[in-house]
Coordinates of C-alpha atoms in Angstrom, one line a residue:
M22 CA 16.2 -38.8 23.8
G23 CA 15.2 -42.7 23.4
A24 CA 16.2 -45.2 26.0
G25 CA 18.5 -48.3 24.9
E26 CA 17.1 -52.0 24.7
E27 CA 19.8 -53.7 26.4
P28 CA 18.8 -54.8 30.0
G29 CA 21.1 -53.0 32.4
R30 CA 22.4 -50.2 30.0
R31 CA 20.7 -47.0 28.8
L32 CA 21.2 -45.7 25.3
D33 CA 20.1 -41.9 25.0
R34 CA 20.2 -39.8 21.5
V35 CA 20.3 -36.1 21.3
V36 CA 19.7 -34.6 18.0
L37 CA 21.1 -31.3 17.4
R38 CA 18.9 -28.2 16.2
P39 CA 19.6 -27.0 12.7
G40 CA 22.3 -24.5 13.1
E41 CA 23.4 -25.5 16.8
A42 CA 27.1 -26.0 17.2
A43 CA 28.0 -29.1 18.5
E44 CA 30.6 -28.1 20.9
R45 CA 28.0 -25.8 22.8
R46 CA 25.4 -28.8 23.2
L47 CA 28.3 -31.4 24.4
A48 CA 29.2 -28.8 27.0
A49 CA 25.5 -28.2 27.9
T50 CA 24.9 -32.0 28.0
V51 CA 28.1 -32.7 30.3
A52 CA 26.8 -29.8 32.6
E53 CA 23.6 -31.4 33.2
L54 CA 24.9 -34.7 34.0
A55 CA 28.0 -33.3 36.0
V56 CA 25.7 -32.1 38.6
D57 CA 24.9 -35.5 39.7
G58 CA 28.6 -36.3 40.3
L59 CA 29.0 -38.8 37.8
R60 CA 32.0 -39.9 35.9
I61 CA 31.9 -38.8 32.5
A62 CA 34.0 -39.3 29.2
V63 CA 33.6 -37.3 26.2
T64 CA 34.5 -38.3 22.5
G65 CA 33.7 -38.3 19.1
T66 CA 34.7 -38.6 15.7
D67 CA 35.5 -34.7 14.8
G68 CA 38.7 -33.7 16.3
A69 CA 38.0 -30.0 16.1
V70 CA 34.8 -30.3 17.8
L71 CA 36.2 -32.1 20.6
E72 CA 39.2 -29.2 21.2
K73 CA 36.3 -26.7 21.3
A74 CA 34.4 -28.7 23.8
R75 CA 37.4 -29.3 25.7
D76 CA 37.8 -25.6 26.0
R77 CA 34.3 -25.1 26.9
L78 CA 34.5 -28.0 29.6
A79 CA 37.5 -26.2 31.2
V80 CA 35.5 -23.6 32.6
A81 CA 31.9 -25.1 32.5
V82 CA 32.2 -28.4 34.6
T83 CA 32.6 -28.8 38.4
P84 CA 34.2 -31.9 39.2
P85 CA 31.5 -34.5 40.9
E86 CA 33.7 -35.6 43.9
Q87 CA 33.9 -31.9 45.3
V88 CA 30.8 -30.5 43.8
P89 CA 30.2 -26.9 45.5
Q90 CA 26.9 -26.5 46.9
V91 CA 24.9 -23.2 47.0
A92 CA 24.3 -22.6 50.7
D93 CA 20.7 -21.6 50.5
P94 CA 18.6 -24.9 49.5
A95 CA 15.9 -22.6 48.0
L96 CA 18.5 -21.4 45.4
R97 CA 20.1 -24.6 44.4
W98 CA 17.5 -25.1 41.4
L99 CA 19.9 -23.5 39.3
P100 CA 21.9 -25.9 37.2
L101 CA 25.9 -25.4 37.5
P102 CA 28.0 -24.2 36.4
V103 CA 27.3 -20.6 35.4
H104 CA 29.7 -17.7 34.5
G105 CA 29.5 -14.0 33.8
D106 CA 26.9 -11.4 34.4
L107 CA 23.3 -11.9 34.9
P108 CA 22.3 -12.8 31.1
L109 CA 18.7 -12.1 31.3
S110 CA 16.7 -9.6 33.4
A111 CA 13.9 -11.2 35.6
E112 CA 11.2 -9.8 33.0
E113 CA 13.2 -11.6 30.2
L114 CA 13.6 -14.8 32.1
Q115 CA 9.6 -14.8 33.0
R116 CA 9.2 -14.0 29.2
L117 CA 11.3 -17.1 28.1
V118 CA 9.5 -19.2 30.6
R119 CA 6.2 -18.1 29.0
L120 CA 7.2 -18.5 25.5
R121 CA 8.7 -22.0 26.2
A122 CA 5.3 -23.0 27.9
R123 CA 3.2 -21.9 25.2
A124 CA 5.7 -23.2 22.3
T125 CA 3.8 -25.4 19.7
P126 CA 5.0 -27.0 16.4
E127 CA 3.3 -24.3 14.6
H128 CA 5.8 -21.6 16.2
E129 CA 8.8 -23.7 15.3
R130 CA 7.5 -23.8 11.6
R131 CA 6.9 -19.9 11.8
R132 CA 10.3 -19.3 13.0
R133 CA 11.8 -21.1 9.9
Q134 CA 9.7 -19.0 7.6
A135 CA 10.4 -15.7 5.7
F136 CA 8.4 -12.7 6.3
P137 CA 8.5 -9.6 4.2
P138 CA 9.5 -6.4 5.7
V139 CA 6.4 -4.4 6.7
E140 CA 7.3 -1.5 4.5
A141 CA 7.1 -4.1 1.3
V142 CA 3.6 -5.0 2.0
P143 CA 1.0 -2.6 0.6
T144 CA -1.6 -1.4 3.3
D145 CA -5.4 -2.5 3.1
E146 CA -6.2 1.3 2.2
E147 CA -3.8 1.4 -0.8
V148 CA -5.1 -2.0 -2.3
R149 CA -8.6 -0.9 -1.6
V150 CA -8.2 2.4 -3.5
L151 CA -6.3 0.8 -6.3
A152 CA -9.0 -2.3 -6.6
D153 CA -11.8 0.4 -6.5
R154 CA -10.2 2.0 -9.8
V155 CA -10.0 -1.7 -11.3
T156 CA -13.7 -2.2 -10.4
R157 CA -14.9 1.1 -11.8
A158 CA -12.7 0.4 -15.1
D159 CA -14.2 -2.9 -15.7
L160 CA -17.5 -1.6 -15.3
A161 CA -16.8 1.3 -17.8
A162 CA -15.1 -1.1 -20.3
R163 CA -18.3 -3.2 -20.6
Q164 CA -20.6 -0.2 -21.2
L165 CA -18.3 1.4 -23.6
D166 CA -18.5 0.6 -27.3
P167 CA -15.2 -1.5 -28.8
A168 CA -14.5 1.2 -31.1
L169 CA -14.4 3.8 -28.5
R170 CA -12.1 1.7 -26.1
D171 CA -9.6 1.7 -29.0
V172 CA -9.3 5.4 -28.6
L173 CA -6.9 4.8 -25.5
E174 CA -4.5 2.8 -28.1
R175 CA -3.7 5.8 -30.1
K176 CA -0.6 7.6 -29.5
D177 CA -2.6 11.0 -28.9
A178 CA -4.5 9.3 -26.2
A179 CA -3.9 11.6 -23.7
D180 CA -4.5 14.8 -26.1
V181 CA -8.0 13.0 -26.7
L182 CA -8.9 12.6 -23.1
A183 CA -7.5 16.5 -22.5
A184 CA -10.0 17.6 -25.4
I185 CA -12.9 15.8 -23.8
R186 CA -12.3 17.1 -20.2
E187 CA -12.4 20.5 -21.7
V188 CA -15.8 19.9 -23.6
K189 CA -17.3 18.4 -20.4
A190 CA -16.1 21.4 -18.4
R191 CA -17.7 23.9 -20.8
L192 CA -20.7 21.7 -21.1
G193 CA -20.9 22.2 -17.2
E194 CA -20.9 25.8 -17.7
V195 CA -23.8 25.9 -20.3
L196 CA -25.9 23.8 -18.2
G197 CA -25.5 26.2 -15.6
H198 CA -27.5 28.6 -17.9
R199 CA -29.9 25.6 -18.9
R200 CA -33.1 27.4 -20.4
A201 CA -35.4 26.5 -23.2
W202 CA -33.7 29.0 -25.8
V203 CA -30.2 27.9 -24.5
V204 CA -30.7 24.4 -25.5
R205 CA -32.1 25.5 -28.8
V206 CA -29.1 27.7 -29.3
V207 CA -26.5 25.3 -28.5
D208 CA -28.0 22.8 -30.8
L209 CA -28.1 25.5 -33.8
A210 CA -24.2 26.4 -32.8
L211 CA -23.1 22.8 -32.6
A212 CA -24.7 21.7 -35.9
D213 CA -23.4 24.5 -37.8
P214 CA -21.0 27.1 -36.1
G215 CA -20.9 29.2 -39.1
A216 CA -24.9 29.3 -39.3
D217 CA -26.1 33.1 -39.8
A218 CA -28.6 32.9 -36.8
W219 CA -25.5 32.0 -34.3
Q220 CA -23.4 34.4 -35.9
R221 CA -25.8 37.4 -35.3
L222 CA -26.5 36.2 -31.8
S223 CA -23.1 35.8 -30.8
G224 CA -22.4 39.1 -32.3
Q225 CA -24.7 40.8 -29.6
A226 CA -22.3 40.3 -26.8
E227 CA -20.4 43.4 -27.3
S228 CA -23.9 45.3 -27.2
I229 CA -24.9 43.8 -23.9
E230 CA -21.5 44.5 -22.9
H231 CA -22.0 48.3 -23.5
L232 CA -25.5 48.5 -22.2
L233 CA -24.4 46.7 -18.9
R234 CA -21.5 49.3 -18.3
A235 CA -24.2 52.3 -19.1
V236 CA -26.5 50.8 -16.2
A237 CA -23.3 50.4 -13.9
D238 CA -22.5 54.1 -14.7
L239 CA -26.1 55.2 -14.1
G240 CA -26.3 53.6 -10.8
D241 CA -29.1 54.5 -8.6
T242 CA -29.7 57.7 -10.2
V243 CA -33.6 58.5 -10.8
V244 CA -34.2 60.3 -14.3
E245 CA -37.6 61.6 -14.8
G246 CA -39.8 64.0 -17.1
V247 CA -37.6 62.9 -20.3
E248 CA -39.0 60.4 -22.7
P249 CA -36.3 58.5 -24.5
S250 CA -36.0 59.7 -28.3
E251 CA -33.4 60.4 -30.9
E252 CA -34.3 64.0 -30.4
A253 CA -33.5 63.9 -26.6
M254 CA -30.4 61.6 -26.9
Q255 CA -28.8 64.2 -29.5
A256 CA -29.9 67.5 -27.3
F257 CA -28.7 66.1 -24.2
T258 CA -25.3 64.6 -25.6
S259 CA -24.7 68.3 -27.0
L260 CA -25.6 69.9 -23.8
Q261 CA -23.3 67.6 -21.9
D262 CA -20.4 68.3 -24.3
E263 CA -21.0 72.2 -24.2
M264 CA -20.9 71.8 -20.0
A265 CA -18.0 69.9 -20.1
V266 CA -15.9 72.6 -21.7
G267 CA -17.1 75.1 -18.9
Q268 CA -20.6 76.5 -20.1
S269 CA -23.2 76.9 -17.5
A270 CA -26.9 76.4 -17.7
R271 CA -28.5 80.0 -18.4
R272 CA -32.1 81.1 -17.6
W273 CA -31.5 84.0 -20.0
F274 CA -29.6 84.7 -23.2
R275 CA -29.0 81.1 -24.0
G276 CA -26.9 79.7 -26.6
R277 CA -28.2 77.6 -29.5
T278 CA -27.5 74.2 -27.8
Q279 CA -29.6 75.3 -24.7
R280 CA -32.2 76.8 -26.6
T281 CA -32.5 73.4 -28.4
A282 CA -32.9 71.4 -25.3
A283 CA -34.9 74.4 -23.3
R284 CA -38.2 72.2 -23.7
L285 CA -36.6 69.1 -22.5
L286 CA -34.9 71.2 -19.7
E287 CA -38.1 72.3 -18.3
S288 CA -39.3 68.9 -17.5
A289 CA -36.2 66.9 -17.0
R290 CA -35.6 66.0 -13.2
V291 CA -32.6 64.2 -11.9
D292 CA -33.3 62.9 -8.4
G293 CA -36.0 65.4 -8.1
E294 CA -33.8 68.3 -9.1
P295 CA -33.9 70.3 -12.3
V296 CA -30.8 69.9 -14.8
S297 CA -28.4 72.7 -13.9
D298 CA -25.0 71.3 -14.1
L299 CA -22.8 68.8 -16.2
A300 CA -23.5 66.0 -13.6
G301 CA -27.4 66.2 -14.3
A302 CA -26.8 66.5 -18.1
S303 CA -24.6 63.2 -17.9
A304 CA -27.3 61.6 -16.1
V305 CA -29.8 62.4 -18.4
R306 CA -27.6 61.1 -21.5
R307 CA -26.7 57.9 -19.8
F308 CA -30.4 57.2 -18.9
L309 CA -31.4 57.8 -22.6
E310 CA -28.4 55.7 -23.6
V311 CA -29.9 52.7 -21.5
A312 CA -33.0 53.1 -23.1
A313 CA -31.7 53.2 -26.6
R314 CA -29.6 50.3 -26.3
S315 CA -32.2 48.0 -24.4
A316 CA -34.7 48.9 -27.3
D317 CA -32.4 47.9 -30.0
L318 CA -31.3 44.5 -28.1
E319 CA -34.8 43.8 -27.9
Q320 CA -35.4 44.2 -31.5
R321 CA -32.4 42.0 -32.2
L322 CA -32.9 39.2 -29.7
A323 CA -36.6 38.9 -29.6
P324 CA -36.7 37.5 -33.2
L325 CA -34.0 34.8 -32.3
G326 CA -36.1 33.5 -29.5
V327 CA -33.8 35.1 -26.4
P328 CA -36.1 36.6 -23.8
V329 CA -35.6 40.4 -23.4
P330 CA -35.5 41.6 -19.7
P331 CA -37.8 44.3 -18.7
D332 CA -36.5 47.9 -18.6
L333 CA -37.7 48.4 -15.0
P334 CA -36.7 47.9 -12.5
R335 CA -33.2 48.7 -13.4
E336 CA -31.6 45.9 -11.3
A337 CA -34.0 43.5 -13.1
L338 CA -32.6 44.5 -16.5
A339 CA -28.8 44.3 -15.4
E340 CA -29.6 40.8 -14.1
G341 CA -31.5 39.5 -17.0
Y342 CA -28.7 40.6 -19.6
I343 CA -25.9 39.4 -17.3
D344 CA -27.5 35.8 -17.6
V345 CA -28.1 36.3 -21.3
L346 CA -24.4 37.4 -21.9
G347 CA -23.1 34.6 -19.6
A348 CA -25.0 32.0 -21.5
L349 CA -23.6 33.5 -24.7
R350 CA -20.1 33.2 -23.7
A351 CA -20.3 29.6 -22.2
I352 CA -22.1 28.7 -25.6
S353 CA -19.3 30.1 -27.5
R354 CA -16.7 28.3 -25.2
L355 CA -18.6 25.0 -25.7
V356 CA -18.5 25.4 -29.6
D357 CA -14.7 26.2 -29.7
A358 CA -14.1 23.3 -27.3
S359 CA -16.2 20.9 -29.6
R360 CA -14.1 22.3 -32.6
R361 CA -10.7 21.3 -30.9
L362 CA -12.1 17.7 -29.9
A363 CA -13.0 17.1 -33.7
D364 CA -9.7 18.4 -34.8
V365 CA -7.9 16.0 -32.3
L366 CA -9.9 13.1 -33.3
G367 CA -9.6 13.7 -36.8
P368 CA -12.0 12.6 -39.6
A369 CA -12.1 8.7 -38.9
P370 CA -13.8 8.3 -35.4
V371 CA -15.9 11.4 -35.5
K372 CA -18.9 8.9 -36.1
E373 CA -18.3 7.4 -33.0
L374 CA -17.9 10.8 -31.0
P375 CA -20.2 13.3 -33.0
V376 CA -20.6 16.9 -31.4
S377 CA -23.5 18.2 -33.3
S378 CA -26.1 18.8 -30.6
L379 CA -26.4 19.3 -26.9
E380 CA -27.0 15.5 -26.2
D381 CA -24.1 14.4 -28.3
V382 CA -22.0 16.5 -25.9
E383 CA -23.4 15.1 -22.8
R384 CA -22.8 11.5 -24.3
V385 CA -19.1 13.0 -25.0
G386 CA -18.7 13.7 -21.4
W387 CA -19.9 10.1 -20.3
V388 CA -17.4 8.7 -22.7
G389 CA -14.6 10.8 -21.3
D390 CA -15.4 9.7 -17.7
A391 CA -15.6 6.1 -18.9
L392 CA -12.3 6.3 -21.1
A393 CA -10.7 7.8 -17.8
S394 CA -12.0 5.3 -15.8
V395 CA -10.7 2.4 -18.0
R396 CA -7.1 4.2 -18.3
E397 CA -7.1 4.7 -14.7
G398 CA -8.0 1.0 -14.1
E399 CA -5.0 -0.2 -16.3
L400 CA -2.6 2.1 -14.1
A401 CA -4.1 0.7 -11.1
R402 CA -3.7 -2.9 -12.4
R403 CA 0.1 -2.3 -13.2
E404 CA 0.5 -0.6 -9.9
L405 CA -1.1 -4.0 -8.2
E406 CA 1.1 -6.0 -10.3
T407 CA 4.2 -4.2 -9.4
A408 CA 3.4 -4.5 -5.9
A409 CA 2.9 -8.2 -6.1
S410 CA 6.2 -8.8 -8.0
A411 CA 8.2 -6.6 -5.4
L412 CA 6.7 -8.5 -2.5
E413 CA 7.5 -11.9 -4.3
R414 CA 11.2 -10.7 -4.7
A415 CA 11.5 -9.3 -1.2
V416 CA 10.4 -12.6 0.6
A417 CA 12.4 -14.7 -1.9
Q418 CA 15.3 -12.8 -1.1
L419 CA 14.9 -12.9 2.6
T420 CA 14.3 -16.7 2.3
S421 CA 17.5 -17.3 0.6
A422 CA 19.7 -14.7 2.4
A423 CA 18.6 -15.8 6.0
D424 CA 18.6 -19.7 4.8
L425 CA 15.0 -20.1 5.8
D426 CA 12.8 -22.9 4.8
Q427 CA 10.0 -21.1 2.9
P428 CA 8.2 -17.9 2.7
A429 CA 5.2 -17.7 5.1
P430 CA 2.3 -19.2 3.1
E431 CA 0.3 -16.0 3.7
V432 CA 2.5 -14.0 1.4
A433 CA 1.6 -16.0 -1.5
E434 CA -2.2 -15.4 -0.9
L435 CA -1.6 -11.7 -0.8
V436 CA 0.4 -11.9 -4.0
L437 CA -2.6 -13.6 -5.7
C438 CA -5.2 -11.2 -4.1
L439 CA -3.2 -8.0 -5.3
R440 CA -3.1 -9.6 -8.9
A441 CA -6.6 -10.5 -8.5
A442 CA -7.7 -6.8 -7.2
A443 CA -9.3 -8.6 -4.4
D444 CA -9.2 -6.0 -1.7
Q445 CA -11.5 -7.7 1.0
A446 CA -9.4 -10.8 0.6
Y447 CA -6.3 -9.1 1.1
A448 CA -7.5 -7.5 4.0
D449 CA -8.4 -10.9 5.6
W450 CA -5.1 -12.2 4.7
Q451 CA -3.5 -9.2 6.0
V452 CA -4.8 -9.7 9.5
K453 CA -3.6 -13.6 9.0
L454 CA -0.1 -12.3 8.2
A455 CA -0.1 -10.2 11.3
V456 CA -0.8 -12.8 13.4
A457 CA 1.7 -15.2 11.7
R458 CA 4.3 -12.4 11.9
R459 CA 3.8 -12.1 15.6
A460 CA 4.1 -15.9 16.1
H461 CA 7.5 -15.7 14.1
R462 CA 8.8 -12.9 16.0
L463 CA 8.1 -14.5 19.3
A464 CA 9.7 -17.8 18.3
V465 CA 12.6 -15.9 17.1
L466 CA 12.8 -13.9 20.5
R467 CA 12.3 -17.3 22.4
D468 CA 15.6 -18.4 20.5
E469 CA 17.6 -15.2 21.1
L470 CA 17.0 -15.3 24.8
T471 CA 17.7 -19.0 25.0
A472 CA 20.9 -18.4 23.1
R473 CA 21.8 -15.5 25.6
L474 CA 20.9 -18.1 28.4
T475 CA 23.0 -21.0 27.0
E476 CA 26.4 -18.9 26.7
C477 CA 26.4 -18.3 30.4
A478 CA 24.3 -21.1 32.0
P479 CA 24.4 -24.2 29.7
G480 CA 22.3 -26.4 31.8
L481 CA 19.6 -23.9 32.5
P482 CA 17.6 -24.2 29.2
A483 CA 17.2 -27.6 29.4
L484 CA 15.7 -27.2 32.8
I485 CA 13.4 -24.6 31.5
E486 CA 12.3 -26.9 28.5
A487 CA 11.6 -29.8 31.1
D488 CA 9.2 -27.8 33.1
A489 CA 8.0 -24.3 32.2
T490 CA 5.1 -23.9 34.3
E491 CA 4.6 -20.5 35.6
A492 CA 3.6 -21.5 39.1
R493 CA 6.9 -23.6 39.4
W494 CA 9.1 -20.5 37.9
A495 CA 7.5 -17.6 39.8
P496 CA 9.3 -18.0 43.0
R497 CA 12.5 -18.8 41.1
I498 CA 12.4 -15.5 39.1
A499 CA 11.6 -13.5 42.1
R500 CA 15.0 -14.6 43.6
W501 CA 16.6 -14.7 40.1
A502 CA 19.5 -12.2 40.7
E503 CA 20.3 -13.7 44.1
A504 CA 20.1 -17.3 42.9
W505 CA 22.5 -16.3 40.1
E506 CA 24.7 -14.5 42.1
A507 CA 25.2 -17.7 44.6
A508 CA 25.6 -20.2 41.5
R509 CA 28.3 -17.8 40.0
E510 CA 30.3 -18.0 43.2
A511 CA 29.8 -21.7 43.7
S512 CA 30.9 -22.3 39.9
A513 CA 33.8 -20.3 40.5
A514 CA 34.8 -22.3 43.5
A515 CA 34.6 -25.6 41.3
L516 CA 37.4 -24.2 39.0
D517 CA 39.7 -24.6 41.9
A518 CA 39.0 -28.2 42.5
D519 CA 41.5 -30.8 41.2
A520 CA 39.8 -33.6 39.8
D521 CA 39.3 -35.6 36.5
A522 CA 35.7 -36.7 36.9
V523 CA 35.2 -35.2 33.5
R524 CA 37.6 -36.5 30.5
V525 CA 38.1 -35.5 26.8
I526 CA 39.2 -38.4 25.0
A527 CA 39.9 -39.1 21.5
L528 CA 37.8 -42.0 19.9
P529 CA 40.7 -43.9 18.6
E530 CA 42.6 -43.8 22.2
L531 CA 39.2 -44.6 23.8
V532 CA 38.6 -47.9 21.6
A533 CA 42.3 -48.9 21.8
G534 CA 42.7 -48.5 26.0
G535 CA 39.5 -48.0 27.4
V536 CA 39.1 -45.4 30.4
G537 CA 41.7 -46.7 32.7
S538 CA 40.9 -47.0 36.4
G539 CA 38.0 -45.9 38.0
G540 CA 35.4 -46.7 35.3
L541 CA 32.5 -44.5 34.0
D542 CA 29.1 -43.8 34.6
V543 CA 28.3 -42.1 31.3
L544 CA 29.9 -41.8 27.9
V545 CA 29.0 -39.0 25.8
L546 CA 29.7 -39.5 22.1
H547 CA 29.5 -37.0 19.2
D548 CA 28.8 -39.1 16.4
P549 CA 27.3 -37.0 13.5
A550 CA 27.6 -39.9 10.9
G551 CA 26.1 -42.7 12.8
E552 CA 29.1 -44.9 12.6
Y553 CA 29.6 -45.6 16.4
A554 CA 26.2 -45.4 17.8
E555 CA 25.9 -49.1 17.9
D556 CA 29.4 -49.9 18.5
Q557 CA 29.5 -52.6 21.5
R558 CA 33.0 -51.6 22.3
L559 CA 31.9 -48.2 23.3
L560 CA 28.6 -49.1 24.8
A561 CA 30.3 -51.7 27.2
L562 CA 32.5 -48.8 28.7
A563 CA 29.6 -47.2 30.6
P564 CA 26.0 -48.2 32.0
R565 CA 24.8 -45.1 30.1
T566 CA 25.5 -43.7 26.7
V567 CA 24.6 -40.4 25.2
V568 CA 25.1 -39.9 21.4
L569 CA 25.0 -36.6 19.7
A570 CA 23.7 -36.8 16.5
E571 CA 23.1 -34.3 13.4
P572 CA 19.4 -33.8 12.1
A573 CA 18.2 -36.4 9.9
A574 CA 19.0 -35.2 5.8
G575 CA 16.2 -34.2 3.8
P576 CA 14.5 -31.5 2.0
A577 CA 14.4 -28.4 3.9
G578 CA 11.2 -27.2 2.8
P579 CA 8.6 -27.4 -0.2
R580 CA 10.9 -25.8 -2.6
E581 CA 13.5 -28.4 -2.0
A582 CA 11.0 -31.2 -1.8
V583 CA 9.5 -30.1 -5.3
L584 CA 13.2 -30.0 -6.8
E585 CA 13.9 -33.5 -5.4
L586 CA 10.7 -34.9 -6.7
A587 CA 11.3 -33.2 -10.2
G588 CA 14.7 -34.6 -10.5
K589 CA 13.2 -38.2 -10.5
G590 CA 11.1 -37.5 -13.4
S591 CA 8.3 -34.8 -14.7
V592 CA 5.6 -34.2 -11.9
T593 CA 1.9 -33.4 -12.0
G594 CA 0.3 -30.4 -9.8
A595 CA -1.4 -33.1 -7.7
E596 CA 2.0 -34.9 -6.9
V597 CA 3.5 -31.5 -5.8
R598 CA 0.6 -30.8 -3.5
A599 CA 0.9 -34.4 -1.9
A600 CA 4.7 -34.0 -1.5
T601 CA 4.5 -30.6 0.0
G602 CA 1.1 -30.5 1.7
L603 CA 0.5 -27.0 0.2
T604 CA -3.0 -25.7 -1.1
P605 CA -3.6 -25.4 -4.9
A606 CA -3.0 -21.8 -4.8
R607 CA 0.3 -21.9 -2.9
S608 CA 1.5 -24.8 -5.1
R609 CA 0.9 -22.9 -8.2
A610 CA 2.7 -20.1 -7.0
L611 CA 5.7 -22.2 -6.0
L612 CA 5.8 -23.7 -9.2
Q613 CA 5.7 -20.6 -11.1
Q614 CA 8.8 -19.0 -8.9
L615 CA 10.6 -22.2 -9.7
V616 CA 9.7 -21.6 -13.7
D617 CA 10.5 -18.2 -13.5
A618 CA 14.0 -18.9 -11.9
G619 CA 14.9 -21.3 -14.7
E620 CA 14.8 -24.5 -12.4
L621 CA 12.0 -26.4 -13.7
V622 CA 10.1 -26.2 -17.0
R623 CA 6.7 -26.3 -17.6
T624 CA 4.9 -28.6 -20.8
G625 CA 1.6 -29.4 -21.8
A626 CA -1.6 -27.5 -20.8
T627 CA -4.8 -27.5 -18.5
S628 CA -4.8 -31.0 -17.0
A629 CA -2.0 -32.6 -19.0
T630 CA 0.6 -29.7 -17.6
R631 CA 3.6 -31.3 -16.2
W632 CA 6.9 -29.9 -14.8
H633 CA 10.4 -31.3 -14.8
R634 CA 14.0 -30.3 -14.1
A635 CA 15.5 -27.8 -16.7
G636 CA 17.2 -29.7 -19.3
P637 CA 16.6 -32.5 -22.1
V638 CA 13.3 -34.1 -21.5
D639 CA 12.6 -37.7 -22.8
D640 CA 9.6 -38.2 -25.4
D641 CA 7.8 -40.4 -22.9
E642 CA 8.0 -37.8 -20.2
Q643 CA 6.4 -35.0 -22.6

């Protein structure tokens, strides 16, 4: 409030806060003045506001001639009148005092800013994961041949990537058996899957399987005294078949089969015992089968460069052939996967992705990883753009719905970081947003507590605002409930007083007839348009005049400031920054929002870019 200039008289001005009800502020102002026992007249240019103020004053003002006093002087600090139950707890009142003591212009600005819901703001970890994918994609894209990057533009890109992944998986199986002969055979098979050497080698897989089954059947059985030969194989096979139908081994009167095998039976031993039953004959036959198959495989594999395991010990024989069999199967699967990849790619791109050697297949695996990284990066960019757009929409809707000045400036920075995949900068601005959000929350809480207090004790918020030091308020808060009860009793007693120290008078009546007998100490004038603030007829009625005025009209925020500026003609980015005080990044974001909303039109490029209101543009403004 400012004092008037005329000697002996005082003129105070009270500016209503945005959204504050005029009748409430009138009642609060009168309540503050009535405590001092002054004679007050209330008037104004809005009859509806005066009627509401009259209703409030009927229960809010104590006549000055018989001002009730609280009995305990230590409790008289609470301005009268008050009504109703205790509006705030002691903890809430202490919180309000602290908030008022620490209030700054920055807190007020934060109160009028829009903050997006927490769930609408991606977390640091989410942005970090997506940004990592974008970074890996950029690195892979720089290393990839442009012709290979075009693979992702194909309609069957998903099929191509799936085929490449299968080739890479099969390559891993082959590398698990990496031997010199394996590398040689892989190159041979990939160069010409129909080559005779590869066909003969892959055909040995079935023979190896038969050998391994025979070794497994033989187990740990020790067979001695029998030299592997075709004669021995035939003799013991016949002997096994005869014993299988019930013939037993005889020492005398042998049949033809046993007579043929007699020489071999004499020296043959199974686990140190002579062959005398079916189990022994079967063990010898399996032993001879293992020896025969092993010799046959050695003759077939050695010329092709495949190392043949030794016959003894039997465990080494089995392990060696298991490794050979696993390698042959892995090579076959790799050849099949390479064929499928060639079929999916078709004839045109085969030059860029050949699969005719092990080195080619390893390169295909790398290309697959790179293409997958590029695709994941593209998807990550889309997710970041979607998150940025959703964040912009959320805060814009909140700003409009809650009638706030503008979004919190940190939001625009977060949007820029999302679109740039700048995860570290995003994390930094997240911290700043959290600090700003807390300031906003505290400012809103302060207003909520003040509104609750004003409703029941109109004069108390002004007392807190005038002096909110914690040292002064600590003893008051300690007896807050007691002081409230005493003040409520005194206020109730004031309702029974019959005096007209506070009068509500229509403005025409006041100008025409004055205030009658008794004079005035204070005139309270509600004058939103400022028509009577300097009217000497009113100023002469009382030594002190308090004028309640509306806030000065003007743009509510940067958005309105830009639209007002653009309404006078096209503007540049520098002019926008000068008018709003925004940073270059935030001013660009605001201008883009206005263009997207159709409220501004952008013309020109680079340094010649200008913005103007949507509609016809004169040639001299292009």
